[in-house]
Amino acid sequence: MTFDIFLSLAIFSFVTSITPGPNNIMLLASGINFGFKRTMPHAIGVSLGFFVMLLAVGIGIGALIKSSPIIYNILKYLGALYLLWLAWKTAISHSVEQNSNKQGSPLTLLEAALFQWINPKSWMMAISGITLYTSPQYPYISMLLVAIIFTLINFPC
């Protein structure tokens, strides 16, 4: 991987990871309601789940979605509806302290990792990242390198 491609991947990873999406909103809400320490398994789960998703997309799940316009359109429209629903729920939500009759807890590492598979932004990031930055000359090595770099940048974002 040349330095230019690495820099482009790093910027792409940073911008797509730091912009608001379901993970960032959920991590923000969890941090506010449960604190940094109790939210860490959720944050780690997001990064690990996304890493596995990147590898799966690189191996071929992304090819299935790209080859079928119907699947792509369904994912696109369901993803848009889901993001609108998530924004609405966030806008009308209350803190855990205001909901004194409910017991809450942050997502676990496994729940956060599995959430990546229904997160439309994660799918778009994974498909775009793997498609744009995987080298046809060294597909598996470059795919692994893309997944590692993306995950290392994604975690602190």
Tab-separated table of C-alpha atoms in Angstrom:
chain	number	residue	atom	x	y	z
A	1	MET	CA	0.000	0.000	0.000
A	2	THR	CA	1.462	3.304	-1.049
A	3	PHE	CA	1.531	6.273	1.300
A	4	ASP	CA	-1.054	8.107	-0.849
A	5	ILE	CA	-3.503	5.214	-0.619
A	6	PHE	CA	-2.824	4.834	3.109
A	7	LEU	CA	-3.475	8.544	3.690
A	8	SER	CA	-6.664	8.416	1.627
A	9	LEU	CA	-7.862	5.349	3.561
A	10	ALA	CA	-7.005	6.998	6.893
A	11	ILE	CA	-8.956	10.155	6.000
A	12	PHE	CA	-11.884	8.114	4.650
A	13	SER	CA	-11.897	5.981	7.809
A	14	PHE	CA	-11.745	9.020	10.067
A	15	VAL	CA	-14.482	10.978	8.314
A	16	THR	CA	-16.900	8.052	8.037
A	17	SER	CA	-16.232	6.949	11.615
A	18	ILE	CA	-16.494	10.332	13.337
A	19	THR	CA	-19.636	11.596	11.605
A	20	PRO	CA	-22.928	10.956	13.426
A	21	GLY	CA	-24.514	7.588	12.899
A	22	PRO	CA	-26.237	4.935	14.973
A	23	ASN	CA	-23.059	3.806	16.755
A	24	ASN	CA	-21.917	7.313	17.688
A	25	ILE	CA	-25.393	8.275	18.906
A	26	MET	CA	-25.790	5.092	20.942
A	27	LEU	CA	-22.287	5.427	22.429
A	28	LEU	CA	-22.961	9.050	23.335
A	29	ALA	CA	-26.231	8.136	25.039
A	30	SER	CA	-24.607	5.192	26.814
A	31	GLY	CA	-21.705	7.334	28.010
A	32	ILE	CA	-24.082	9.967	29.374
A	33	ASN	CA	-26.328	7.429	31.079
A	34	PHE	CA	-23.836	4.825	32.286
A	35	GLY	CA	-20.425	6.485	32.269
A	36	PHE	CA	-17.185	5.831	30.413
A	37	LYS	CA	-16.177	2.598	32.150
A	38	ARG	CA	-19.530	0.827	31.707
A	39	THR	CA	-19.706	1.959	28.053
A	40	MET	CA	-16.280	0.562	27.067
A	41	PRO	CA	-17.550	-2.981	26.247
A	42	HIS	CA	-20.062	-1.358	23.896
A	43	ALA	CA	-17.295	0.685	22.210
A	44	ILE	CA	-15.012	-2.336	21.872
A	45	GLY	CA	-17.921	-4.393	20.500
A	46	VAL	CA	-18.582	-1.788	17.808
A	47	SER	CA	-14.968	-1.931	16.629
A	48	LEU	CA	-14.656	-5.718	16.777
A	49	GLY	CA	-18.006	-6.231	15.060
A	50	PHE	CA	-17.050	-3.773	12.349
A	51	PHE	CA	-13.675	-5.475	11.868
A	52	VAL	CA	-15.430	-8.826	11.311
A	53	MET	CA	-17.889	-7.123	8.959
A	54	LEU	CA	-15.026	-5.638	6.921
A	55	LEU	CA	-13.465	-9.074	6.563
A	56	ALA	CA	-16.793	-10.658	5.596
A	57	VAL	CA	-17.474	-7.953	3.020
A	58	GLY	CA	-13.967	-8.421	1.642
A	59	ILE	CA	-14.494	-12.150	1.344
A	60	GLY	CA	-17.728	-11.790	-0.575
A	61	ILE	CA	-20.856	-10.654	1.197
A	62	GLY	CA	-20.403	-7.238	-0.392
A	63	ALA	CA	-20.328	-8.845	-3.856
A	64	LEU	CA	-23.792	-10.306	-3.250
A	65	ILE	CA	-25.212	-6.908	-2.346
A	66	LYS	CA	-23.445	-5.162	-5.232
A	67	SER	CA	-24.645	-7.769	-7.739
A	68	SER	CA	-28.314	-7.374	-6.867
A	69	PRO	CA	-29.877	-3.947	-7.319
A	70	ILE	CA	-32.970	-5.168	-5.468
A	71	ILE	CA	-31.001	-6.122	-2.343
A	72	TYR	CA	-29.045	-2.868	-2.548
A	73	ASN	CA	-32.209	-0.752	-2.851
A	74	ILE	CA	-33.938	-2.599	-0.029
A	75	LEU	CA	-30.912	-2.046	2.212
A	76	LYS	CA	-30.697	1.619	1.164
A	77	TYR	CA	-34.344	2.435	1.905
A	78	LEU	CA	-34.554	0.380	5.087
A	79	GLY	CA	-31.321	2.016	6.220
A	80	ALA	CA	-32.729	5.494	5.605
A	81	LEU	CA	-35.937	4.647	7.476
A	82	TYR	CA	-33.938	3.146	10.327
A	83	LEU	CA	-31.747	6.249	10.630
A	84	LEU	CA	-34.850	8.476	10.711
A	85	TRP	CA	-36.428	6.267	13.381
A	86	LEU	CA	-33.204	6.316	15.421
A	87	ALA	CA	-33.006	10.109	15.140
A	88	TRP	CA	-36.621	10.390	16.295
A	89	LYS	CA	-36.077	8.064	19.263
A	90	THR	CA	-32.956	9.990	20.238
A	91	ALA	CA	-34.781	13.323	20.002
A	92	ILE	CA	-37.607	12.189	22.295
A	93	SER	CA	-35.554	10.065	24.676
A	94	HIS	CA	-34.929	10.821	28.317
A	95	SER	CA	-31.951	9.964	30.438
A	96	VAL	CA	-32.021	6.786	32.522
A	97	GLU	CA	-32.413	8.910	35.664
A	98	GLN	CA	-35.650	10.441	34.284
A	99	ASN	CA	-37.024	6.961	33.607
A	100	SER	CA	-36.875	5.884	37.229
A	101	ASN	CA	-39.283	3.000	36.693
A	102	LYS	CA	-37.007	1.354	34.101
A	103	GLN	CA	-33.744	-0.449	34.720
A	104	GLY	CA	-31.235	0.119	31.966
A	105	SER	CA	-27.834	-1.158	31.051
A	106	PRO	CA	-25.381	-0.432	28.247
A	107	LEU	CA	-25.013	-2.781	25.320
A	108	THR	CA	-22.634	-5.640	25.909
A	109	LEU	CA	-19.627	-6.296	23.697
A	110	LEU	CA	-21.487	-9.057	21.828
A	111	GLU	CA	-24.675	-6.999	21.402
A	112	ALA	CA	-22.684	-4.066	20.018
A	113	ALA	CA	-20.730	-6.365	17.684
A	114	LEU	CA	-23.928	-7.965	16.379
A	115	PHE	CA	-25.561	-4.559	15.958
A	116	GLN	CA	-23.088	-3.819	13.146
A	117	TRP	CA	-24.876	-6.341	10.955
A	118	ILE	CA	-28.128	-4.329	11.030
A	119	ASN	CA	-26.476	-0.899	11.007
A	120	PRO	CA	-26.890	0.617	7.526
A	121	LYS	CA	-24.022	3.079	8.008
A	122	SER	CA	-21.660	0.216	8.900
A	123	TRP	CA	-22.658	-1.619	5.732
A	124	MET	CA	-22.069	1.455	3.602
A	125	MET	CA	-18.702	2.127	5.249
A	126	ALA	CA	-17.569	-1.494	4.916
A	127	ILE	CA	-18.616	-1.924	1.293
A	128	SER	CA	-17.132	1.434	0.280
A	129	GLY	CA	-13.905	0.935	2.215
A	130	ILE	CA	-13.232	-2.568	0.941
A	131	THR	CA	-14.214	-1.692	-2.637
A	132	LEU	CA	-12.115	1.466	-2.785
A	133	TYR	CA	-8.962	0.358	-0.977
A	134	THR	CA	-8.492	-3.360	-1.605
A	135	SER	CA	-5.798	-4.038	-4.194
A	136	PRO	CA	-6.644	-6.507	-6.979
A	137	GLN	CA	-2.997	-7.645	-7.054
A	138	TYR	CA	-3.015	-8.677	-3.365
A	139	PRO	CA	-6.697	-8.976	-2.482
A	140	TYR	CA	-6.511	-10.844	0.832
A	141	ILE	CA	-3.488	-9.067	2.277
A	142	SER	CA	-4.814	-5.654	1.280
A	143	MET	CA	-8.293	-6.534	2.605
A	144	LEU	CA	-6.796	-7.454	5.978
A	145	LEU	CA	-4.690	-4.286	5.988
A	146	VAL	CA	-7.751	-2.150	5.167
A	147	ALA	CA	-9.715	-3.823	7.977
A	148	ILE	CA	-6.917	-3.284	10.513
A	149	ILE	CA	-6.317	0.365	9.574
A	150	PHE	CA	-10.041	1.124	9.475
A	151	THR	CA	-10.612	-0.488	12.868
A	152	LEU	CA	-7.670	1.278	14.524
A	153	ILE	CA	-8.998	4.630	13.326
A	154	ASN	CA	-12.630	3.727	13.988
A	155	PHE	CA	-12.206	2.820	17.657
A	156	PRO	CA	-11.244	6.232	19.063
A	157	CYS	CA	-13.802	7.966	16.835
